[in-house]
XYZ file of N, CA and C in Angstrom:
666
model
N -5.193 -31.737 -11.037
C -4.363 -32.935 -11.219
C -3.140 -32.834 -10.310
N -2.815 -33.930 -9.635
C -1.669 -33.966 -8.716
C -0.441 -34.518 -9.423
N 0.689 -33.815 -9.276
C 1.952 -34.287 -9.845
C 2.648 -35.170 -8.819
N 3.285 -36.251 -9.293
C 3.954 -37.190 -8.391
C 5.438 -37.278 -8.716
N 6.245 -37.403 -7.658
C 7.683 -37.620 -7.792
C 8.035 -38.852 -6.968
N 8.599 -39.890 -7.634
C 8.952 -41.148 -6.955
C 7.759 -41.726 -6.195
N 6.585 -41.631 -6.817
C 5.395 -42.217 -6.223
C 4.751 -41.396 -5.127
N 5.341 -40.222 -4.814
C 4.784 -39.366 -3.768
C 4.283 -38.055 -4.373
N 3.239 -37.479 -3.771
C 2.725 -36.212 -4.288
C 3.792 -35.136 -4.261
N 3.885 -34.373 -5.332
C 4.826 -33.266 -5.417
C 4.406 -32.152 -4.469
N 5.355 -31.644 -3.736
C 5.058 -30.589 -2.766
C 4.646 -29.317 -3.480
N 3.577 -28.720 -3.015
C 3.118 -27.440 -3.557
C 3.868 -26.330 -2.833
N 4.790 -25.679 -3.537
C 5.635 -24.672 -2.910
C 4.823 -23.474 -2.407
N 3.661 -23.248 -2.997
C 2.865 -22.095 -2.608
C 1.723 -22.479 -1.674
N 1.756 -23.705 -1.172
C 0.708 -24.134 -0.269
C 0.712 -23.262 0.975
N -0.471 -22.890 1.455
C -0.548 -22.050 2.631
C -1.127 -20.692 2.319
N -1.048 -20.279 1.059
C -1.702 -19.030 0.693
C -2.096 -19.038 -0.779
N -3.288 -18.622 -1.000
C -3.790 -18.370 -2.337
C -4.693 -17.163 -2.204
N -4.397 -16.124 -2.953
C -5.161 -14.897 -2.794
C -6.636 -15.109 -3.130
N -7.485 -14.547 -2.287
C -8.926 -14.714 -2.434
C -9.490 -13.838 -3.542
N -8.718 -12.823 -3.928
C -9.168 -11.881 -4.951
C -8.063 -11.711 -5.987
N -8.426 -11.785 -7.258
C -7.435 -11.670 -8.333
C -7.329 -10.229 -8.820
N -6.140 -9.867 -9.268
C -5.938 -8.553 -9.868
C -6.506 -8.543 -11.283
N -6.952 -7.371 -11.737
C -7.381 -7.280 -13.130
C -6.158 -7.034 -14.013
N -6.357 -6.972 -15.310
C -5.228 -6.852 -16.247
C -4.448 -5.562 -16.035
N -5.149 -4.457 -15.760
C -4.471 -3.185 -15.524
C -3.559 -3.286 -14.310
N -4.050 -3.906 -13.249
C -3.256 -4.056 -12.033
C -2.085 -5.017 -12.238
N -2.300 -6.080 -13.016
C -1.220 -7.032 -13.281
C -0.071 -6.365 -14.029
N -0.400 -5.526 -15.005
C 0.634 -4.806 -15.756
C 1.363 -3.826 -14.843
N 0.599 -3.146 -13.981
C 1.203 -2.208 -13.037
C 2.130 -2.945 -12.080
N 1.721 -4.119 -11.649
C 2.523 -4.922 -10.726
C 3.875 -5.270 -11.339
N 3.882 -5.641 -12.603
C 5.134 -5.976 -13.279
C 6.098 -4.792 -13.248
N 5.563 -3.596 -13.475
C 6.400 -2.388 -13.458
C 6.900 -2.100 -12.053
N 6.024 -2.206 -11.069
C 6.394 -1.926 -9.672
C 7.506 -2.847 -9.211
N 7.437 -4.115 -9.575
C 8.437 -5.091 -9.120
C 9.801 -4.908 -9.776
N 9.865 -4.108 -10.824
C 11.153 -3.831 -11.468
C 11.715 -2.478 -11.044
N 11.060 -1.831 -10.073
C 11.527 -0.553 -9.551
C 11.672 -0.642 -8.034
N 12.421 0.279 -7.476
C 12.621 0.315 -6.029
C 11.520 1.109 -5.338
N 11.139 2.221 -5.955
C 10.106 3.097 -5.397
C 9.060 3.351 -6.473
N 7.789 3.217 -6.117
C 6.711 3.425 -7.073
C 5.657 4.355 -6.503
N 5.122 5.193 -7.378
C 3.986 6.038 -7.036
C 2.784 5.477 -7.779
N 1.757 5.067 -7.041
C 0.553 4.507 -7.648
C -0.549 5.541 -7.540
N -0.809 6.214 -8.650
C -1.848 7.235 -8.695
C -3.160 6.610 -9.145
N -4.268 7.058 -8.578
C -5.551 6.532 -9.020
C -6.704 7.210 -8.314
N -7.794 7.384 -9.036
C -8.977 7.995 -8.436
C -9.596 7.037 -7.422
N -10.583 7.510 -6.695
C -11.279 6.674 -5.714
C -11.822 5.418 -6.385
N -11.550 4.265 -5.787
C -12.065 3.011 -6.320
C -11.219 2.356 -7.382
N -10.030 2.883 -7.637
C -9.181 2.323 -8.696
C -8.373 1.107 -8.234
N -8.395 0.813 -6.946
C -7.714 -0.382 -6.446
C -6.230 -0.207 -6.201
N -5.776 1.028 -6.011
C -4.342 1.260 -5.823
C -3.818 0.660 -4.513
N -4.601 0.794 -3.432
C -4.165 0.229 -2.150
C -4.237 -1.288 -2.164
N -5.257 -1.833 -2.799
C -5.377 -3.290 -2.926
C -4.171 -3.848 -3.672
N -3.764 -3.195 -4.744
C -2.599 -3.628 -5.520
C -1.346 -3.609 -4.656
N -1.140 -2.530 -3.918
C 0.038 -2.425 -3.056
C 0.036 -3.525 -1.994
N -1.125 -3.798 -1.421
C -1.231 -4.848 -0.399
C -0.944 -6.229 -0.978
N -1.436 -6.481 -2.190
C -1.201 -7.784 -2.816
C 0.281 -7.996 -3.086
N 0.941 -6.958 -3.590
C 2.372 -7.047 -3.867
C 3.153 -7.285 -2.565
N 2.820 -6.520 -1.531
C 3.524 -6.639 -0.251
C 3.330 -8.019 0.372
N 2.111 -8.516 0.364
C 1.841 -9.826 0.953
C 2.545 -10.940 0.184
N 2.546 -10.851 -1.134
C 3.218 -11.881 -1.915
C 4.722 -11.872 -1.655
N 5.309 -10.675 -1.590
C 6.743 -10.591 -1.314
C 7.076 -11.149 0.060
N 6.205 -10.889 1.036
C 6.440 -11.399 2.389
C 6.304 -12.910 2.442
N 5.238 -13.432 1.863
C 4.986 -14.875 1.917
C 5.972 -15.659 1.055
N 6.503 -15.025 0.009
C 7.546 -15.656 -0.809
C 8.935 -15.460 -0.212
N 8.990 -14.790 0.962
C 10.229 -14.540 1.699
C 11.229 -13.695 0.908
N 10.685 -12.805 0.077
C 11.545 -11.851 -0.630
C 11.808 -10.629 0.239
N 10.952 -10.414 1.227
C 11.174 -9.402 2.251
C 10.836 -10.030 3.606
N 11.302 -9.393 4.670
C 11.061 -9.924 6.012
C 9.880 -9.255 6.700
N 9.541 -8.036 6.238
C 8.475 -7.291 6.916
C 7.683 -6.466 5.916
N 6.455 -6.163 6.301
C 5.639 -5.167 5.607
C 5.501 -3.992 6.571
N 5.870 -2.813 6.112
C 5.718 -1.592 6.897
C 4.560 -0.800 6.296
N 3.620 -0.388 7.128
C 2.468 0.367 6.646
C 2.396 1.705 7.374
N 2.234 2.775 6.607
C 2.027 4.082 7.212
C 0.960 4.833 6.433
N 0.320 5.774 7.118
C -0.778 6.534 6.531
C -0.897 7.827 7.318
N -0.979 8.965 6.657
C -1.093 10.227 7.398
C -2.386 10.295 8.195
N -2.295 10.872 9.383
C -3.471 11.010 10.249
C -3.964 12.446 10.155
N -4.647 12.739 9.069
C -5.175 14.087 8.871
C -6.460 14.208 9.662
N -6.361 14.841 10.825
C -7.510 14.948 11.715
C -7.289 16.110 12.671
N -8.378 16.677 13.191
C -8.281 17.739 14.183
C -7.904 17.175 15.541
N -8.048 15.860 15.698
C -7.722 15.208 16.964
C -6.276 14.776 16.950
N -5.513 15.225 17.916
C -4.101 14.892 18.011
C -3.940 13.401 18.293
N -3.028 12.756 17.571
C -2.789 11.320 17.734
C -2.397 10.974 19.163
N -1.680 11.863 19.811
C -1.202 11.593 21.155
C -2.287 11.489 22.204
N -3.454 12.063 21.950
C -4.533 12.038 22.924
C -5.486 10.864 22.720
N -5.273 10.063 21.690
C -6.112 8.893 21.491
C -5.686 7.801 22.463
N -6.619 6.995 22.971
C -6.287 5.965 23.959
C -5.485 4.817 23.356
N -4.725 4.115 24.209
C -4.016 2.919 23.780
C -2.623 3.189 23.255
N -1.994 2.090 22.765
C -0.660 2.196 22.192
C -0.719 2.631 20.740
N 0.436 2.538 20.057
C 0.512 2.982 18.668
C -0.483 2.234 17.794
N -0.558 0.907 17.991
C -1.457 0.089 17.176
C -2.900 0.577 17.308
N -3.351 0.783 18.560
C -4.728 1.207 18.799
C -4.973 2.619 18.277
N -3.990 3.485 18.432
C -4.137 4.863 17.973
C -4.264 4.941 16.455
N -3.552 4.050 15.781
C -3.544 4.092 14.318
C -4.711 3.344 13.687
N -5.385 2.495 14.460
C -6.445 1.648 13.910
C -7.477 2.390 13.053
N -7.987 3.560 13.484
C -8.991 4.244 12.653
C -8.482 4.596 11.256
N -7.193 4.901 11.155
C -6.637 5.276 9.857
C -6.156 4.067 9.053
N -5.736 3.023 9.746
C -5.188 1.849 9.073
C -6.278 0.851 8.684
N -7.494 1.028 9.212
C -8.596 0.100 8.921
C -8.764 -0.186 7.427
N -8.663 0.819 6.530
C -8.792 0.529 5.087
C -7.702 -0.423 4.566
N -6.500 -0.310 5.131
C -5.414 -1.218 4.741
C -5.757 -2.644 5.153
N -6.189 -2.803 6.404
C -6.582 -4.121 6.883
C -7.708 -4.679 6.011
N -8.671 -3.817 5.669
C -9.793 -4.255 4.847
C -9.344 -4.831 3.520
N -8.350 -4.197 2.904
C -7.811 -4.707 1.641
C -7.077 -6.025 1.840
N -6.328 -6.120 2.921
C -5.590 -7.360 3.191
C -6.538 -8.524 3.474
N -7.628 -8.234 4.185
C -8.617 -9.277 4.477
C -9.315 -9.765 3.208
N -9.366 -8.924 2.184
C -9.937 -9.353 0.907
C -9.008 -10.321 0.183
N -7.716 -10.242 0.517
C -6.719 -11.031 -0.194
C -6.387 -12.358 0.495
N -6.349 -12.346 1.821
C -6.031 -13.553 2.591
C -7.017 -13.695 3.756
N -7.099 -14.889 4.305
C -7.984 -15.117 5.440
C -7.626 -14.179 6.593
N -8.658 -13.703 7.274
C -8.463 -12.765 8.380
C -7.486 -13.324 9.423
N -7.606 -14.627 9.749
C -6.730 -15.213 10.759
C -5.263 -15.138 10.341
N -5.018 -15.301 9.043
C -3.638 -15.262 8.535
C -3.072 -13.854 8.660
N -3.871 -12.859 8.286
C -3.417 -11.472 8.387
C -3.192 -11.092 9.842
N -4.128 -11.462 10.724
C -3.981 -11.143 12.147
C -2.733 -11.788 12.730
N -2.414 -12.995 12.262
C -1.203 -13.674 12.730
C 0.041 -12.890 12.317
N 0.051 -12.396 11.084
C 1.195 -11.624 10.601
C 1.339 -10.310 11.363
N 0.206 -9.724 11.749
C 0.242 -8.491 12.532
C 0.755 -8.782 13.945
N 0.256 -9.833 14.551
C 0.627 -10.182 15.931
C 2.092 -10.575 16.066
N 2.680 -11.107 14.991
C 4.099 -11.490 15.024
C 5.003 -10.373 14.490
N 4.391 -9.205 14.234
C 5.116 -8.018 13.747
C 5.712 -8.184 12.364
N 5.232 -9.191 11.612
C 5.637 -9.301 10.207
C 5.000 -8.166 9.416
N 3.856 -7.696 9.903
C 3.238 -6.473 9.390
C 3.311 -5.457 10.515
N 4.007 -4.359 10.282
C 4.201 -3.344 11.323
C 3.584 -2.022 10.903
N 2.815 -1.421 11.793
C 2.218 -0.116 11.559
C 3.144 0.943 12.147
N 3.546 1.905 11.320
C 4.450 2.955 11.783
C 3.842 4.321 11.442
N 3.412 5.086 12.442
C 2.899 6.432 12.161
C 3.977 7.289 11.509
N 3.573 8.205 10.664
C 4.528 9.079 9.982
C 5.410 9.800 10.995
N 4.821 10.229 12.101
C 5.567 10.988 13.111
C 6.609 10.136 13.843
N 6.537 8.804 13.694
C 7.497 7.902 14.333
C 8.544 7.378 13.359
N 8.522 7.845 12.129
C 9.405 7.283 11.101
C 10.827 7.825 11.140
N 10.979 9.064 11.580
C 12.305 9.680 11.552
C 13.295 8.844 12.357
N 14.450 8.591 11.771
C 15.479 7.799 12.439
C 15.438 6.321 12.127
N 14.326 5.856 11.510
C 14.200 4.443 11.158
C 14.864 4.176 9.802
N 15.323 2.942 9.598
C 15.794 2.472 8.304
C 15.124 1.129 8.055
N 14.406 1.021 6.959
C 13.661 -0.197 6.666
C 14.447 -1.059 5.680
N 15.018 -2.142 6.196
C 15.829 -3.068 5.410
C 15.007 -4.324 5.129
N 15.136 -4.867 3.921
C 14.409 -6.090 3.540
C 12.924 -5.969 3.876
N 12.348 -4.838 3.516
C 10.955 -4.562 3.846
C 10.195 -4.072 2.621
N 8.892 -4.290 2.653
C 8.008 -3.715 1.646
C 7.199 -2.637 2.361
N 7.365 -1.404 1.941
C 6.761 -0.260 2.625
C 5.582 0.276 1.818
N 4.425 0.369 2.464
C 3.236 0.931 1.840
C 2.944 2.282 2.491
N 2.947 3.337 1.691
C 2.595 4.675 2.170
C 1.250 5.014 1.533
N 0.191 4.861 2.299
C -1.157 5.047 1.756
C -1.624 6.490 1.945
N -2.547 6.923 1.075
C -3.095 8.287 1.128
C -1.979 9.331 1.152
N -0.969 9.116 0.323
C 0.207 9.990 0.376
C -0.059 11.399 -0.135
N -1.237 11.625 -0.758
C -1.580 12.983 -1.169
C -1.753 13.905 0.037
N -1.922 13.309 1.220
C -2.074 14.098 2.442
C -0.767 14.244 3.211
N 0.329 13.980 2.519
C 1.655 14.206 3.093
C 2.275 15.437 2.451
N 2.873 16.272 3.261
C 3.550 17.451 2.727
C 4.885 17.051 2.106
N 5.403 17.942 1.308
C 6.647 17.689 0.572
C 7.758 17.185 1.498
N 7.964 17.856 2.627
C 9.037 17.470 3.557
C 8.785 16.095 4.169
N 7.527 15.742 4.392
C 7.202 14.428 4.971
C 7.516 13.303 3.985
N 7.168 13.518 2.720
C 7.476 12.500 1.711
C 8.985 12.326 1.576
N 9.706 13.432 1.584
C 11.171 13.358 1.507
C 11.734 12.580 2.684
N 11.196 12.826 3.888
C 11.663 12.122 5.086
C 11.396 10.618 4.983
N 10.212 10.244 4.469
C 9.880 8.823 4.328
C 10.788 8.154 3.301
N 11.059 8.844 2.201
C 11.966 8.308 1.186
C 13.336 7.991 1.771
N 13.765 8.799 2.713
C 15.088 8.616 3.326
C 15.147 7.418 4.262
N 14.022 6.768 4.524
C 13.987 5.604 5.411
C 14.316 4.305 4.682
N 14.308 4.304 3.345
C 14.456 3.055 2.606
C 15.880 2.519 2.703
N 15.965 1.218 3.037
C 17.263 0.566 3.153
C 17.444 -0.496 2.080
N 18.520 -1.237 2.170
C 18.826 -2.261 1.179
C 17.781 -3.377 1.194
N 17.490 -3.900 0.009
C 16.562 -5.022 -0.110
C 15.106 -4.646 0.068
N 14.797 -3.359 0.015
C 13.429 -2.908 0.259
C 12.766 -2.343 -0.990
N 11.443 -2.343 -0.957
C 10.614 -1.779 -2.024
C 9.593 -0.872 -1.351
N 9.363 0.306 -1.924
C 8.463 1.276 -1.316
C 7.397 1.700 -2.319
N 6.135 1.733 -1.862
C 5.012 2.120 -2.727
C 4.212 3.249 -2.091
N 4.038 4.327 -2.835
C 3.224 5.460 -2.411
C 1.894 5.413 -3.163
N 0.780 5.351 -2.437
C -0.548 5.312 -3.057
C -1.246 6.642 -2.809
N -1.755 7.261 -3.873
C -2.392 8.554 -3.666
C -3.299 8.996 -4.792
N -4.032 10.059 -4.522
C -4.988 10.625 -5.472
C -5.046 12.128 -5.237
N -4.623 12.906 -6.206
C -4.587 14.361 -6.050
C -5.975 14.973 -5.914
N -7.013 14.226 -6.238
C -8.376 14.732 -6.069
C -8.902 14.518 -4.654
N -8.105 13.885 -3.786
C -8.565 13.607 -2.424
C -7.620 14.205 -1.376
N -7.072 15.368 -1.686
C -6.176 16.050 -0.749
C -6.985 16.705 0.364
N -6.679 16.340 1.610
C -7.388 16.882 2.771
C -6.577 17.916 3.529
N -5.400 18.251 3.020
C -4.573 19.249 3.676
C -5.229 20.623 3.573
N -4.917 21.485 4.514
C -5.498 22.832 4.514
C -5.175 23.565 3.228
N -3.944 23.381 2.750
C -3.512 23.990 1.489
C -3.111 22.851 0.550
N -3.884 22.614 -0.489
C -3.647 21.479 -1.387
C -2.275 21.529 -2.049
N -1.738 22.724 -2.245
C -0.434 22.845 -2.896
C 0.695 22.360 -2.005
N 0.395 22.127 -0.727
C 1.422 21.638 0.196
C 1.710 20.160 -0.021
N 0.806 19.452 -0.702
C 0.984 18.022 -0.944
C 2.237 17.764 -1.774
N 2.970 16.715 -1.386
C 4.198 16.391 -2.121
C 4.015 15.327 -3.185
N 2.757 14.884 -3.412
C 2.507 13.785 -4.350
C 2.894 14.134 -5.782
N 2.477 15.295 -6.254
C 2.762 15.662 -7.643
C 4.255 15.782 -7.910
N 4.994 16.335 -6.948
C 6.441 16.466 -7.118
C 7.090 15.099 -7.232
N 6.664 14.155 -6.364
C 7.241 12.814 -6.387
C 6.931 12.112 -7.707
N 5.709 12.266 -8.195
C 5.335 11.654 -9.481
C 6.198 12.203 -10.602
N 6.432 13.505 -10.583
C 7.231 14.139 -11.636
C 8.705 13.747 -11.547
N 9.167 13.477 -10.319
C 10.569 13.082 -10.121
C 10.886 11.761 -10.814
N 9.840 10.948 -11.054
C 10.045 9.652 -11.705
C 10.585 9.799 -13.122
N 10.415 10.978 -13.711
C 10.920 11.227 -15.060
C 12.446 11.369 -15.067
N 13.013 11.627 -13.893
C 14.447 11.897 -13.811
C 15.237 10.841 -13.042
N 14.546 10.000 -12.272
C 15.244 9.054 -11.394
C 14.982 7.619 -11.833
N 16.050 6.910 -12.151
C 15.920 5.496 -12.517
C 15.618 4.683 -11.257
N 14.647 3.788 -11.345
C 14.250 3.002 -10.189
C 13.071 3.597 -9.449
N 12.644 4.788 -9.908
C 11.448 5.435 -9.357
C 10.438 5.561 -10.488
N 9.270 4.958 -10.315
C 8.267 5.000 -11.378
C 6.949 5.566 -10.870
N 6.148 6.061 -11.802
C 4.827 6.588 -11.479
C 3.811 5.901 -12.381
N 2.765 5.346 -11.772
C 1.760 4.564 -12.497
C 0.376 5.135 -12.237
N -0.438 5.199 -13.273
C -1.818 5.666 -13.137
C -2.777 4.493 -13.335
N -3.648 4.274 -12.353
C -4.713 3.279 -12.484
C -6.007 4.000 -12.845
N -6.675 3.529 -13.877
C -7.852 4.233 -14.395
C -9.164 3.489 -14.174
N -9.083 2.166 -14.033
C -10.316 1.382 -13.955
C -10.961 1.465 -12.574
N -12.284 1.631 -12.555
C -13.049 1.727 -11.325
C -13.481 0.341 -10.847
N -13.226 0.052 -9.546
C -13.595 -1.248 -8.982
C -14.838 -1.168 -8.117
N -15.373 0.019 -7.949
C -16.559 0.180 -7.124
C -17.792 0.279 -8.020
N -18.856 0.861 -7.511
C -20.095 0.936 -8.290
C -19.869 1.775 -9.551
N -20.406 1.343 -10.703
C -20.214 2.068 -11.970
C -20.645 3.531 -11.913
N -21.584 3.871 -11.038
C -22.057 5.245 -10.968
C -20.958 6.200 -10.512
N -19.934 5.645 -9.816
C -18.863 6.486 -9.300
C -18.135 7.230 -10.408
N -17.946 6.598 -11.563
C -17.260 7.250 -12.685
C -17.997 8.514 -13.114
N -19.310 8.410 -13.226
C -20.108 9.557 -13.671
C -20.116 10.668 -12.626
N -20.210 10.280 -11.347
C -20.214 11.276 -10.284
C -18.896 12.050 -10.243
N -17.775 11.313 -10.331
C -16.466 11.965 -10.291
C -16.255 12.874 -11.497
N -16.816 12.481 -12.623
C -16.708 13.307 -13.826
C -17.454 14.633 -13.633
N -18.623 14.572 -13.011
C -19.392 15.806 -12.730
C -18.616 16.710 -11.792
N -18.035 16.108 -10.751
C -17.259 16.900 -9.785
C -16.034 17.558 -10.447
N -15.426 16.849 -11.397
C -14.231 17.399 -12.060
C -14.573 18.598 -12.939
N -15.836 18.729 -13.312
C -16.264 19.828 -14.176
C -16.599 21.085 -13.397
N -16.737 20.950 -12.071
C -17.114 22.101 -11.255
C -15.923 22.957 -10.895
């Protein structure tokens, strides 16, 4: 039904974007908590939708003009040095950032996301390029943060500026570091007990094939 004002159709303030995929109830509750904090840790097993949730929050904040930019970073845990990959920063990061793009494409039309990337409204920043930056009026997504060492997470935290929101997405069962104890994810999650404005959220529901729950349970028993 169309609403009319003075005989003319009422303007739809949200015209131009409608998410193609809806959050489930667990994610909606998590979103409410994240939006009332400055920094959030989103913990979840494989398939729990933690990155999708972070992307939905970031895109909504950007399109609602609550932030000016989305900053995305992801550790490049690989035997291949980032510096030897061909192309610029964008091309070098593409293999690692592809999952982020995939989640964004599920939420908005590909052309819309590509436009935001091309106009630098969505900026990819490698972890190694973060030092010295300050992210103001930005929504920062730190994906696969279980593969960041304690000092790296601390350095990223120090980048947050006024008007910004930062989300760390991770899973302690998917640590690819040589020494799993080097990961800074658990420390950051525990810090939420002492710091106001820093929260830690666990997502439990599986969004992938139902068999994944049983497989992960078997692996946890080994």
